[in-house]
Coordinates of C-alpha atoms in Angstrom, one line a residue:
M1 CA 18.3 -45.7 -30.1
V2 CA 16.9 -49.3 -30.6
N3 CA 14.5 -51.0 -29.5
E4 CA 15.3 -53.5 -27.1
S5 CA 11.7 -55.4 -25.5
D6 CA 9.4 -57.0 -27.1
Q7 CA 6.8 -55.2 -27.0
V8 CA 5.5 -52.8 -29.3
Y9 CA 6.5 -48.7 -29.1
R10 CA 3.4 -46.5 -27.5
P11 CA 4.5 -43.4 -25.9
D12 CA 1.9 -44.1 -23.1
F13 CA 3.3 -47.3 -22.2
F14 CA 5.1 -47.9 -19.0
P15 CA 6.1 -51.3 -18.4
V16 CA 7.1 -50.8 -14.3
A17 CA 3.7 -49.1 -13.6
Q18 CA 1.2 -51.1 -15.4
P19 CA -1.4 -53.1 -13.3
A20 CA -0.2 -56.4 -13.9
A21 CA 2.9 -55.3 -13.1
R22 CA 1.1 -53.8 -9.8
D23 CA -0.5 -56.8 -8.6
L24 CA -3.7 -55.1 -10.7
Q25 CA -6.8 -56.6 -12.6
R26 CA -7.0 -54.8 -15.8
P27 CA -9.6 -51.4 -15.7
T28 CA -12.5 -51.6 -16.9
F29 CA -16.0 -49.5 -16.7
G30 CA -19.2 -50.4 -17.8
R31 CA -21.9 -48.7 -19.4
S32 CA -23.2 -45.3 -17.7
Q33 CA -26.5 -45.8 -15.7
D34 CA -29.0 -42.6 -16.6
I35 CA -30.8 -40.4 -14.0
R36 CA -33.8 -39.2 -14.5
G37 CA -36.7 -37.8 -12.3
G38 CA -37.0 -34.8 -9.6
N39 CA -35.1 -32.2 -11.7
V40 CA -37.0 -30.4 -14.3
K41 CA -34.5 -28.1 -15.6
H42 CA -30.3 -29.1 -17.1
V43 CA -28.6 -30.7 -14.4
R44 CA -25.7 -28.1 -14.5
S45 CA -23.1 -29.6 -11.2
V46 CA -22.7 -32.6 -9.5
A47 CA -20.6 -33.9 -6.0
W48 CA -20.6 -36.4 -3.8
S49 CA -20.9 -36.4 0.0
C50 CA -17.4 -37.3 1.9
D51 CA -19.0 -40.3 2.9
G52 CA -20.5 -41.1 -0.2
R53 CA -24.2 -41.8 0.9
R54 CA -25.7 -38.7 -1.1
I55 CA -25.1 -37.2 -3.9
A56 CA -26.2 -33.7 -4.5
T57 CA -27.6 -31.9 -7.9
G58 CA -28.0 -28.5 -9.3
G59 CA -29.7 -27.3 -12.3
E60 CA -31.7 -24.3 -13.8
F61 CA -34.3 -22.6 -12.1
K62 CA -33.1 -22.5 -8.9
E63 CA -32.7 -26.2 -8.1
L64 CA -31.1 -27.7 -5.9
L65 CA -31.8 -31.7 -4.6
V66 CA -29.6 -34.2 -2.4
W67 CA -30.1 -37.7 -3.3
D68 CA -29.6 -40.8 -1.2
T69 CA -26.6 -44.2 -2.5
K70 CA -30.1 -45.8 -4.1
I71 CA -30.2 -43.1 -7.0
D72 CA -33.6 -43.0 -7.1
A73 CA -36.2 -39.9 -8.0
R74 CA -38.0 -40.9 -4.9
G75 CA -35.8 -40.9 -2.6
S76 CA -34.4 -37.0 -3.2
T77 CA -34.9 -34.1 -1.2
S78 CA -35.3 -30.7 -2.9
L79 CA -33.2 -27.7 -0.7
P80 CA -35.3 -25.8 0.8
S81 CA -37.3 -28.2 1.6
S82 CA -41.3 -27.4 2.3
S83 CA -42.1 -26.1 -0.5
K84 CA -39.9 -23.2 0.8
T85 CA -39.1 -20.3 -2.1
S86 CA -35.4 -21.0 -2.6
V87 CA -32.5 -18.4 -1.7
H88 CA -31.1 -19.1 -4.7
N89 CA -31.0 -15.8 -7.5
G90 CA -30.1 -18.2 -10.8
H91 CA -29.5 -21.7 -12.0
V92 CA -27.6 -23.6 -9.4
G93 CA -23.9 -24.0 -10.8
S94 CA -21.4 -24.9 -8.3
I95 CA -22.1 -27.2 -5.5
V96 CA -19.5 -28.5 -3.2
W97 CA -19.4 -30.9 -0.1
S98 CA -17.4 -30.4 3.9
P99 CA -14.5 -33.2 3.3
V100 CA -15.4 -33.7 7.1
N101 CA -18.9 -33.4 7.9
P102 CA -21.0 -34.7 5.6
N103 CA -24.3 -33.0 6.5
I104 CA -22.8 -30.2 5.6
L105 CA -23.3 -28.5 1.6
I106 CA -22.4 -25.0 0.4
S107 CA -24.0 -23.7 -3.0
G108 CA -23.7 -21.2 -5.1
D109 CA -25.7 -19.5 -8.1
K110 CA -25.3 -17.2 -11.4
G111 CA -26.7 -16.3 -13.9
S112 CA -28.9 -13.2 -12.2
S113 CA -28.7 -9.2 -12.2
A114 CA -29.2 -9.3 -8.8
G115 CA -26.1 -10.3 -7.7
G116 CA -24.5 -13.9 -6.8
I117 CA -25.9 -15.8 -3.4
I118 CA -23.9 -18.2 -1.4
A119 CA -25.3 -20.6 1.1
I120 CA -24.5 -22.8 3.8
W121 CA -27.0 -26.0 4.5
D122 CA -27.0 -28.9 7.1
I123 CA -28.8 -31.4 5.5
S124 CA -30.4 -32.8 9.0
S125 CA -32.3 -29.5 9.0
P126 CA -33.5 -28.8 5.5
S127 CA -36.0 -26.6 5.6
A128 CA -33.7 -23.5 5.4
P129 CA -29.7 -22.6 5.3
L130 CA -27.8 -22.3 8.2
T131 CA -27.0 -18.9 6.6
T132 CA -26.7 -17.1 3.2
F133 CA -24.0 -14.5 1.6
K134 CA -24.1 -11.8 -1.1
I135 CA -21.3 -10.9 -3.2
P136 CA -21.3 -9.0 -6.3
G137 CA -21.8 -11.0 -8.8
D138 CA -21.8 -14.9 -10.1
V139 CA -19.9 -17.8 -8.2
L140 CA -17.7 -19.3 -10.7
S141 CA -16.7 -22.1 -8.3
I142 CA -16.2 -23.0 -4.6
S143 CA -13.7 -24.7 -2.9
F144 CA -13.1 -26.1 0.8
H145 CA -10.3 -25.9 2.8
P146 CA -9.7 -29.4 3.4
S147 CA -10.1 -28.9 7.5
G148 CA -13.7 -28.2 6.6
R149 CA -13.1 -24.5 8.2
H150 CA -12.6 -22.6 5.5
F151 CA -14.4 -22.3 2.0
A152 CA -13.1 -19.8 -1.1
V153 CA -15.8 -18.6 -2.9
V154 CA -14.4 -17.3 -6.9
C155 CA -16.5 -14.2 -8.4
P156 CA -15.8 -12.7 -12.0
Q157 CA -15.5 -9.2 -11.7
R158 CA -15.4 -7.2 -14.9
N159 CA -11.5 -6.0 -14.9
R160 CA -9.9 -9.0 -12.7
D161 CA -11.9 -11.7 -11.5
E162 CA -12.2 -11.8 -6.9
V163 CA -11.7 -14.4 -4.3
F164 CA -13.9 -14.6 -1.2
F165 CA -12.7 -16.8 2.3
Y166 CA -15.2 -17.5 4.3
W167 CA -14.4 -19.5 8.2
L168 CA -16.3 -20.8 10.4
N169 CA -15.4 -18.6 13.6
T170 CA -16.4 -19.2 17.0
V171 CA -18.0 -16.7 18.9
D172 CA -18.8 -17.3 23.1
G173 CA -18.6 -20.8 22.4
V174 CA -21.3 -20.7 18.8
E175 CA -19.6 -21.8 16.1
K176 CA -20.1 -19.3 13.1
W177 CA -19.9 -19.2 10.1
E178 CA -18.4 -15.7 8.4
K179 CA -16.5 -13.8 6.1
R180 CA -12.7 -13.0 6.6
E181 CA -12.0 -9.6 6.1
D182 CA -8.7 -9.4 7.1
I183 CA -6.8 -11.0 3.4
A184 CA -8.0 -10.9 -0.1
L185 CA -7.1 -12.1 -2.9
G186 CA -7.7 -10.4 -6.9
G187 CA -9.6 -7.8 -7.2
A188 CA -7.7 -4.5 -8.2
L189 CA -5.2 -5.5 -5.8
M190 CA -4.1 -8.4 -7.6
D191 CA -0.2 -8.1 -8.6
I192 CA 0.5 -11.4 -10.6
G193 CA -0.5 -9.7 -14.4
A194 CA -3.9 -11.7 -15.1
E195 CA -7.4 -10.6 -15.2
E196 CA -8.8 -14.3 -15.1
I197 CA -9.3 -17.0 -12.5
N198 CA -10.5 -19.6 -13.5
S199 CA -10.5 -22.7 -11.4
L200 CA -9.0 -22.6 -7.4
R201 CA -8.4 -24.9 -5.4
F202 CA -6.7 -25.9 -2.0
I203 CA -3.6 -28.4 -1.4
N204 CA -3.9 -31.0 0.5
S205 CA -2.1 -29.3 3.4
G206 CA -4.6 -26.6 3.5
K207 CA -1.3 -23.6 3.3
L208 CA -1.7 -22.7 -0.3
V209 CA -4.2 -22.3 -2.1
C210 CA -4.0 -22.7 -6.1
A211 CA -5.5 -20.6 -9.1
V212 CA -5.2 -21.1 -13.5
S213 CA -5.3 -18.0 -14.9
N214 CA -6.4 -17.0 -18.4
D215 CA -2.8 -16.3 -19.3
G216 CA -1.7 -20.4 -18.8
S217 CA -0.1 -19.5 -15.5
V218 CA -0.6 -21.4 -12.2
N219 CA -0.5 -19.7 -9.5
A220 CA 0.1 -20.4 -5.8
W221 CA -0.4 -17.9 -2.1
I222 CA -0.1 -19.0 1.1
Y223 CA -3.1 -19.3 3.0
P224 CA -3.0 -17.9 6.7
S225 CA -5.8 -20.0 9.3
Q226 CA -5.7 -17.8 11.7
L227 CA -6.4 -13.7 11.7
Q228 CA -3.4 -11.8 10.1
I229 CA -3.6 -8.9 13.0
Q230 CA 0.5 -8.4 13.0
Q231 CA 1.6 -7.1 16.5
Q232 CA 2.9 -4.6 15.7
E233 CA -0.3 -2.7 14.1
E234 CA -1.5 -3.5 17.8
E235 CA 1.0 -1.7 19.7
E236 CA 1.4 1.2 17.2
I237 CA -2.9 1.6 17.9
T238 CA -1.5 1.8 21.7
E239 CA 0.8 4.0 21.5
D240 CA -1.0 6.8 19.6
I241 CA -3.9 6.2 21.5
P242 CA -2.6 6.3 25.7
E243 CA -5.5 4.6 27.8
P244 CA -6.4 7.5 30.9
K245 CA -4.5 6.6 34.1
I246 CA -7.5 7.9 36.8
M247 CA -5.7 8.3 40.3
E248 CA -7.1 8.2 43.3
S249 CA -7.9 11.4 45.6
G250 CA -6.1 12.4 47.6
P251 CA -2.5 13.1 48.5
S252 CA -0.3 14.1 45.2
T253 CA 1.7 10.8 44.2
T254 CA 3.0 12.5 40.4
P255 CA 6.5 13.5 40.2
S256 CA 6.6 17.6 40.9
T257 CA 6.3 19.7 37.5
P258 CA 9.7 20.1 35.8
K259 CA 11.4 23.7 36.1
L260 CA 11.2 26.2 33.7
L261 CA 14.7 27.1 32.3
V262 CA 14.9 30.4 33.6
E263 CA 14.4 28.6 37.3
E264 CA 17.4 26.1 35.9
E265 CA 19.6 28.7 35.4
I266 CA 19.1 30.8 38.6
S267 CA 19.6 27.7 41.1
Q268 CA 22.8 26.5 38.9
E269 CA 24.1 30.7 39.2
A270 CA 23.3 30.1 42.6
E271 CA 25.2 26.3 43.1
K272 CA 28.0 28.5 41.5
S273 CA 28.3 31.1 44.2
R274 CA 28.0 28.4 46.8
E275 CA 30.8 26.2 45.2
A276 CA 33.0 29.7 44.9
S277 CA 32.2 31.1 48.6
R278 CA 33.0 27.6 49.8
E279 CA 36.3 27.9 48.2
G280 CA 36.8 31.0 49.3
S281 CA 36.1 29.8 52.7
P282 CA 36.5 26.5 53.2
E283 CA 35.2 27.1 57.0
N284 CA 31.4 27.9 55.7
T285 CA 30.5 24.3 56.3
R286 CA 28.2 22.8 58.5
E287 CA 30.9 21.9 61.2
G288 CA 31.7 25.5 60.8
K289 CA 28.3 26.5 61.4
E290 CA 29.1 25.5 65.0
V291 CA 31.5 28.1 65.8
E292 CA 31.7 31.4 67.2
T293 CA 31.8 34.6 64.3
D294 CA 32.1 37.2 67.5
N295 CA 35.9 35.3 67.8
A296 CA 38.6 36.8 66.2
E297 CA 41.1 35.0 63.5
D298 CA 43.4 33.7 65.7
Q299 CA 41.2 32.5 68.4
V300 CA 39.1 30.1 65.5
D301 CA 42.4 27.3 65.5
I302 CA 42.2 27.0 68.9
D303 CA 38.4 27.1 70.4
M304 CA 37.3 24.8 66.9
T305 CA 35.9 21.5 67.7
E306 CA 37.5 18.1 66.6
E307 CA 34.2 17.8 64.1
S308 CA 35.0 21.5 62.4
K309 CA 38.6 19.7 62.2
Q310 CA 37.9 16.9 60.1
G311 CA 35.8 19.2 58.2
E312 CA 38.9 20.9 57.0
T313 CA 40.8 18.1 56.8
E314 CA 38.1 16.7 54.4
E315 CA 37.8 19.2 52.2
T316 CA 41.2 20.6 51.7
T317 CA 42.6 16.5 50.6
K318 CA 40.0 16.7 48.3
P319 CA 39.5 20.0 45.9
D320 CA 39.5 18.0 43.3
E321 CA 35.9 16.6 43.7
D322 CA 35.0 19.9 44.6
Q323 CA 36.4 21.1 41.7
E324 CA 34.2 18.7 39.2
G325 CA 31.2 19.7 41.4
K326 CA 31.4 23.0 39.6
D327 CA 31.5 21.2 36.7
E328 CA 27.8 19.1 36.8
P329 CA 25.9 18.7 39.1
S330 CA 26.2 15.6 40.9
E331 CA 23.9 13.6 43.3
N332 CA 26.4 14.7 46.0
A333 CA 25.8 18.4 45.4
Q334 CA 21.9 17.9 45.3
N335 CA 21.9 16.4 48.5
R336 CA 24.3 18.9 50.2
E337 CA 22.2 21.8 48.6
E338 CA 19.1 20.2 49.5
E339 CA 20.3 20.2 53.4
E340 CA 21.6 23.3 54.1
S341 CA 18.3 24.7 52.2
K342 CA 16.2 23.0 55.0
P343 CA 15.5 24.3 58.5
Q344 CA 17.8 23.7 61.4
E345 CA 16.6 21.6 63.8
A346 CA 15.3 22.1 67.3
G347 CA 17.8 22.5 69.9
E348 CA 20.4 25.0 67.1
D349 CA 21.3 28.3 68.3
N350 CA 20.2 31.2 66.1
G351 CA 24.0 32.2 65.7
G352 CA 24.1 29.6 63.4
D353 CA 21.2 30.6 61.4
V354 CA 22.6 34.2 61.4
E355 CA 25.7 33.5 60.5
M356 CA 24.4 30.4 57.3
T357 CA 22.7 33.6 56.6
E358 CA 25.6 36.3 55.9
S359 CA 27.4 33.1 54.4
T360 CA 25.1 32.9 51.7
D361 CA 24.6 36.5 50.1
N362 CA 24.3 35.4 46.5
R363 CA 21.8 33.3 47.6
I364 CA 19.5 35.5 49.6
E365 CA 19.7 38.4 46.3
S366 CA 18.3 35.4 43.9
K367 CA 15.8 34.4 46.2
P368 CA 13.7 37.3 45.2
E369 CA 14.0 37.1 41.6
T370 CA 12.8 33.1 41.1
K371 CA 9.7 34.2 43.6
D372 CA 8.5 36.8 41.7
I373 CA 9.5 34.3 38.2
T374 CA 7.1 31.9 40.8
E375 CA 4.3 33.9 41.8
N376 CA 3.7 35.3 37.8
L377 CA 2.9 31.5 36.9
P378 CA -0.2 30.2 35.9
I379 CA -1.9 27.9 39.1
S380 CA -2.6 24.9 36.6
S381 CA 1.2 24.8 36.9
A382 CA 1.1 22.9 39.4
A383 CA 1.4 18.8 38.7
P384 CA -2.8 17.8 40.0
S385 CA -3.7 14.9 42.2
R386 CA -5.3 13.4 39.1
H387 CA -5.3 13.3 35.9
P388 CA -8.2 14.7 33.9
T389 CA -10.7 12.4 31.9
P390 CA -10.8 13.0 28.5
P391 CA -14.4 12.9 26.7
L392 CA -16.0 10.0 25.9
P393 CA -16.4 9.7 21.8
P394 CA -19.8 9.8 20.3
N395 CA -20.2 6.0 20.4
G396 CA -20.3 5.9 24.6
L397 CA -17.7 3.4 24.6
P398 CA -13.9 4.1 26.4
P399 CA -11.7 5.3 24.2
S400 CA -8.8 2.6 24.5
T401 CA -11.8 0.3 22.9
S402 CA -13.6 2.2 20.1
T403 CA -10.7 4.3 18.8
K404 CA -8.6 0.9 18.5
Q405 CA -12.1 -0.9 17.2
V406 CA -12.5 1.8 14.4
T407 CA -8.6 1.5 13.0
L408 CA -9.1 -2.1 12.8
D409 CA -12.2 -1.6 11.0
K410 CA -11.3 1.1 8.4
K411 CA -7.9 -1.1 7.3
K412 CA -8.3 -3.0 4.0
P413 CA -7.9 -6.8 3.8
K414 CA -4.4 -7.6 3.1
Q415 CA -3.4 -9.6 0.2
L416 CA -2.1 -13.2 0.1
N417 CA 1.3 -14.3 -0.5
R418 CA 2.1 -15.3 -4.2
F419 CA 4.5 -18.4 -3.5
R420 CA 4.9 -19.6 -6.9
H421 CA 3.9 -17.8 -10.7
A422 CA 4.5 -20.4 -14.0
I423 CA 3.5 -19.9 -17.1
C424 CA 3.4 -23.5 -18.1
H425 CA 0.9 -22.5 -20.7
S426 CA 0.8 -21.3 -23.8
A427 CA -3.1 -20.6 -24.0
S428 CA -6.1 -20.0 -21.0
L429 CA -5.9 -22.8 -18.3
L430 CA -9.3 -23.5 -17.4
S431 CA -9.5 -26.1 -14.7
L432 CA -6.8 -27.7 -11.8
A433 CA -7.6 -30.5 -9.7
F434 CA -4.7 -31.9 -6.6
D435 CA -4.2 -35.7 -5.9
P436 CA -5.7 -36.9 -3.3
Q437 CA -2.4 -38.6 -2.1
G438 CA -1.1 -35.4 -2.6
K439 CA 1.7 -35.7 -5.4
Y440 CA 0.3 -34.5 -8.6
L441 CA -1.7 -31.3 -9.5
A442 CA -3.2 -31.6 -13.1
V443 CA -4.2 -29.0 -15.0
G444 CA -5.9 -28.5 -18.4
G445 CA -7.3 -25.4 -20.5
Q446 CA -7.8 -23.8 -24.1
D447 CA -4.5 -25.9 -25.6
A448 CA -6.3 -29.6 -25.2
L449 CA -3.2 -30.7 -23.3
L450 CA -3.2 -32.1 -19.7
S451 CA 0.2 -31.0 -17.7
M452 CA 0.3 -33.5 -14.0
F453 CA 3.0 -31.5 -11.9
D454 CA 5.2 -32.8 -8.8
T455 CA 3.2 -30.6 -5.8
R456 CA 7.0 -31.6 -4.8
D457 CA 9.3 -30.0 -7.0
W458 CA 6.8 -28.0 -9.4
I459 CA 8.1 -29.6 -12.3
C460 CA 5.3 -30.5 -14.8
E461 CA 6.3 -34.7 -15.3
R462 CA 4.1 -35.9 -17.7
T463 CA 1.1 -34.3 -20.2
F464 CA -1.6 -35.9 -21.3
D465 CA -2.7 -35.9 -25.1
V466 CA -6.2 -37.3 -25.5
C467 CA -8.2 -34.7 -26.1
S468 CA -8.8 -32.4 -29.3
S469 CA -11.2 -29.7 -27.5
A470 CA -10.8 -27.1 -24.2
I471 CA -10.9 -29.4 -21.0
R472 CA -13.0 -27.6 -18.5
Q473 CA -13.2 -30.2 -15.9
I474 CA -10.7 -32.2 -14.4
A475 CA -10.9 -35.0 -11.4
F476 CA -8.8 -37.5 -9.6
S477 CA -9.9 -41.0 -8.5
H478 CA -10.2 -41.7 -4.7
D479 CA -7.0 -43.8 -5.1
G480 CA -5.7 -41.7 -7.5
E481 CA -5.0 -44.7 -10.0
Y482 CA -7.6 -42.6 -12.7
L483 CA -8.0 -39.0 -14.5
A484 CA -11.3 -38.1 -15.8
L485 CA -11.3 -35.2 -18.5
G486 CA -14.1 -33.5 -19.7
G487 CA -14.5 -30.3 -21.7
D488 CA -15.5 -29.8 -25.6
D489 CA -15.4 -33.3 -26.3
N490 CA -17.7 -35.4 -27.2
Y491 CA -16.8 -37.8 -24.8
I492 CA -15.1 -37.9 -21.5
A493 CA -11.8 -39.6 -21.0
I494 CA -10.7 -41.7 -18.1
V495 CA -7.2 -42.2 -18.3
S496 CA -4.8 -43.9 -16.1
V497 CA -2.3 -41.4 -14.0
Y498 CA 1.0 -43.4 -13.6
T499 CA 0.8 -45.6 -17.5
G500 CA -0.3 -42.7 -19.4
S501 CA -3.0 -44.6 -21.5
T502 CA -6.9 -44.2 -21.6
V503 CA -9.0 -46.8 -19.7
A504 CA -12.4 -45.7 -21.3
K505 CA -14.0 -43.2 -23.3
L506 CA -17.9 -41.8 -22.3
P507 CA -19.7 -40.6 -25.1
V508 CA -21.8 -36.8 -24.2
T509 CA -23.7 -35.0 -26.2
G510 CA -22.7 -31.8 -25.1
M511 CA -20.3 -29.6 -22.8
V512 CA -18.9 -31.3 -19.5
S513 CA -20.1 -29.2 -17.0
S514 CA -19.5 -31.3 -14.4
L515 CA -17.6 -34.3 -12.2
A516 CA -17.3 -35.8 -9.3
W517 CA -15.5 -39.2 -7.9
H518 CA -17.4 -41.5 -5.3
P519 CA -15.0 -40.8 -2.3
K520 CA -14.5 -44.7 -1.8
V521 CA -15.0 -46.7 -4.5
N522 CA -14.8 -46.1 -8.2
W523 CA -17.6 -44.9 -9.2
L524 CA -17.9 -41.9 -11.5
A525 CA -20.7 -39.1 -11.6
Y526 CA -21.5 -36.4 -14.5
S527 CA -23.2 -34.2 -16.5
Y528 CA -23.6 -32.3 -19.6
S529 CA -25.6 -29.9 -21.5
G530 CA -27.0 -31.0 -25.0
K531 CA -29.9 -31.5 -26.9
I532 CA -31.7 -33.8 -23.7
A533 CA -35.6 -34.7 -24.3
S534 CA -35.7 -34.6 -20.4
P535 CA -33.3 -33.5 -17.1
I536 CA -31.1 -36.3 -16.9
W537 CA -27.2 -36.7 -15.2
H538 CA -25.3 -39.9 -15.0
I539 CA -23.4 -42.6 -13.2
V540 CA -21.1 -45.1 -14.7
H541 CA -18.9 -48.0 -12.5
Q542 CA -16.0 -49.8 -12.3
E543 CA -16.2 -53.8 -13.2
T544 CA -12.7 -54.9 -12.7

């Protein structure tokens, strides 16, 4: 391949992306400024507020300070103020500001056998934190959700690291920070095969939470902003625990008690006998009851009324329907049975009643048997006018409320659904960062390589080989033009995202522990651990 351009070939040179091609000045960074005073021990972490007016520093010996933009020791305020005892048990190694509220600050400590403490501060009232949470271990890192209503805490464990999620919940119109018990990530139930979560961040949209692990993998999980209580689970709980229906006292409105098997057999036999007698003597209908039985058979046809004739005609013309009534108990057959069993109305002669009893001999014989069976049934078999109220549980709450609440409380948190798991490095990954514009994801680790992925297709577009040791800290500038890298090297590298060239190298004398860009201008604050006479941290400004 022949290089036809006049420019000397360099791997980090991209003509279209150069500042001159985009009408930008060549970037230059001046000498770093040392910030002294206020701290007693080494500074472990630094972070800018979302409006850029404050910067917080956390150090050893439970130190947590807030500085104003003048960067003066006299302008720093300790948290908590008024010489109160710190809520932390160890050195403050993690600090993060809310991305929407410049007064909300979250700090976490590590290095204490008593466990880690997460403190949420309101800078407008620094005398005490808004709330604190205790976790079983150290706080490795804290990441805020873009909405400012959620944050995640990485807690190292012996077997597998665990991530705890917290959110700003509204209870009775009052907002309160609470721990989410419905979701979980890591711990013994992690299914990605990695034992460590070295760094974790929310994607710019807040729909995914990403992390890097010691197996060289980049992982992403779908993060739900709402509580994960499935409707199916609620329906199952409702079906298992039916609510008691208390009815008012008075006439019974409940359905009748279902018949016993013996009663059903007796009623079926009675119905068959009635149908058989009806087929043998068609005159045993309601119309035929009005005919006197004392007359002779030859006088029946003469003295029969028009109604009885009409009844005989209907019965003789529909033999198929009567035949079907024998096989299946239809609604018409049941209605006729109920009408025949009703007492005769006033005005009917007793002769009709006598004839009815004579024509239903089979039913008369079956009545004593039914009577004996019903007499032996217990009294409680009848349907009560109201259901008995079940006893209350020990806590005194209604069963529909207390039992459901206990069931939900005992349900284990659900692991987040994994969206992506890709092994992209041969060594352990230690840090990651998202471009403020949402285009790229940068990761770095023990192999001293920085990889930049496209957040749309998750494809590695570029790698940076500017470090010689492990990369532990990565930070994008507010405009997405520059990327700061720091770790075990004796310098901090600032590289151009679009050209790939190294813009500046800031010398350090120890391992870089924190990097933070100003949210509005290209000012970089950083701290490192080393043999220094007094605790200091640094800021470097872009001059052009």
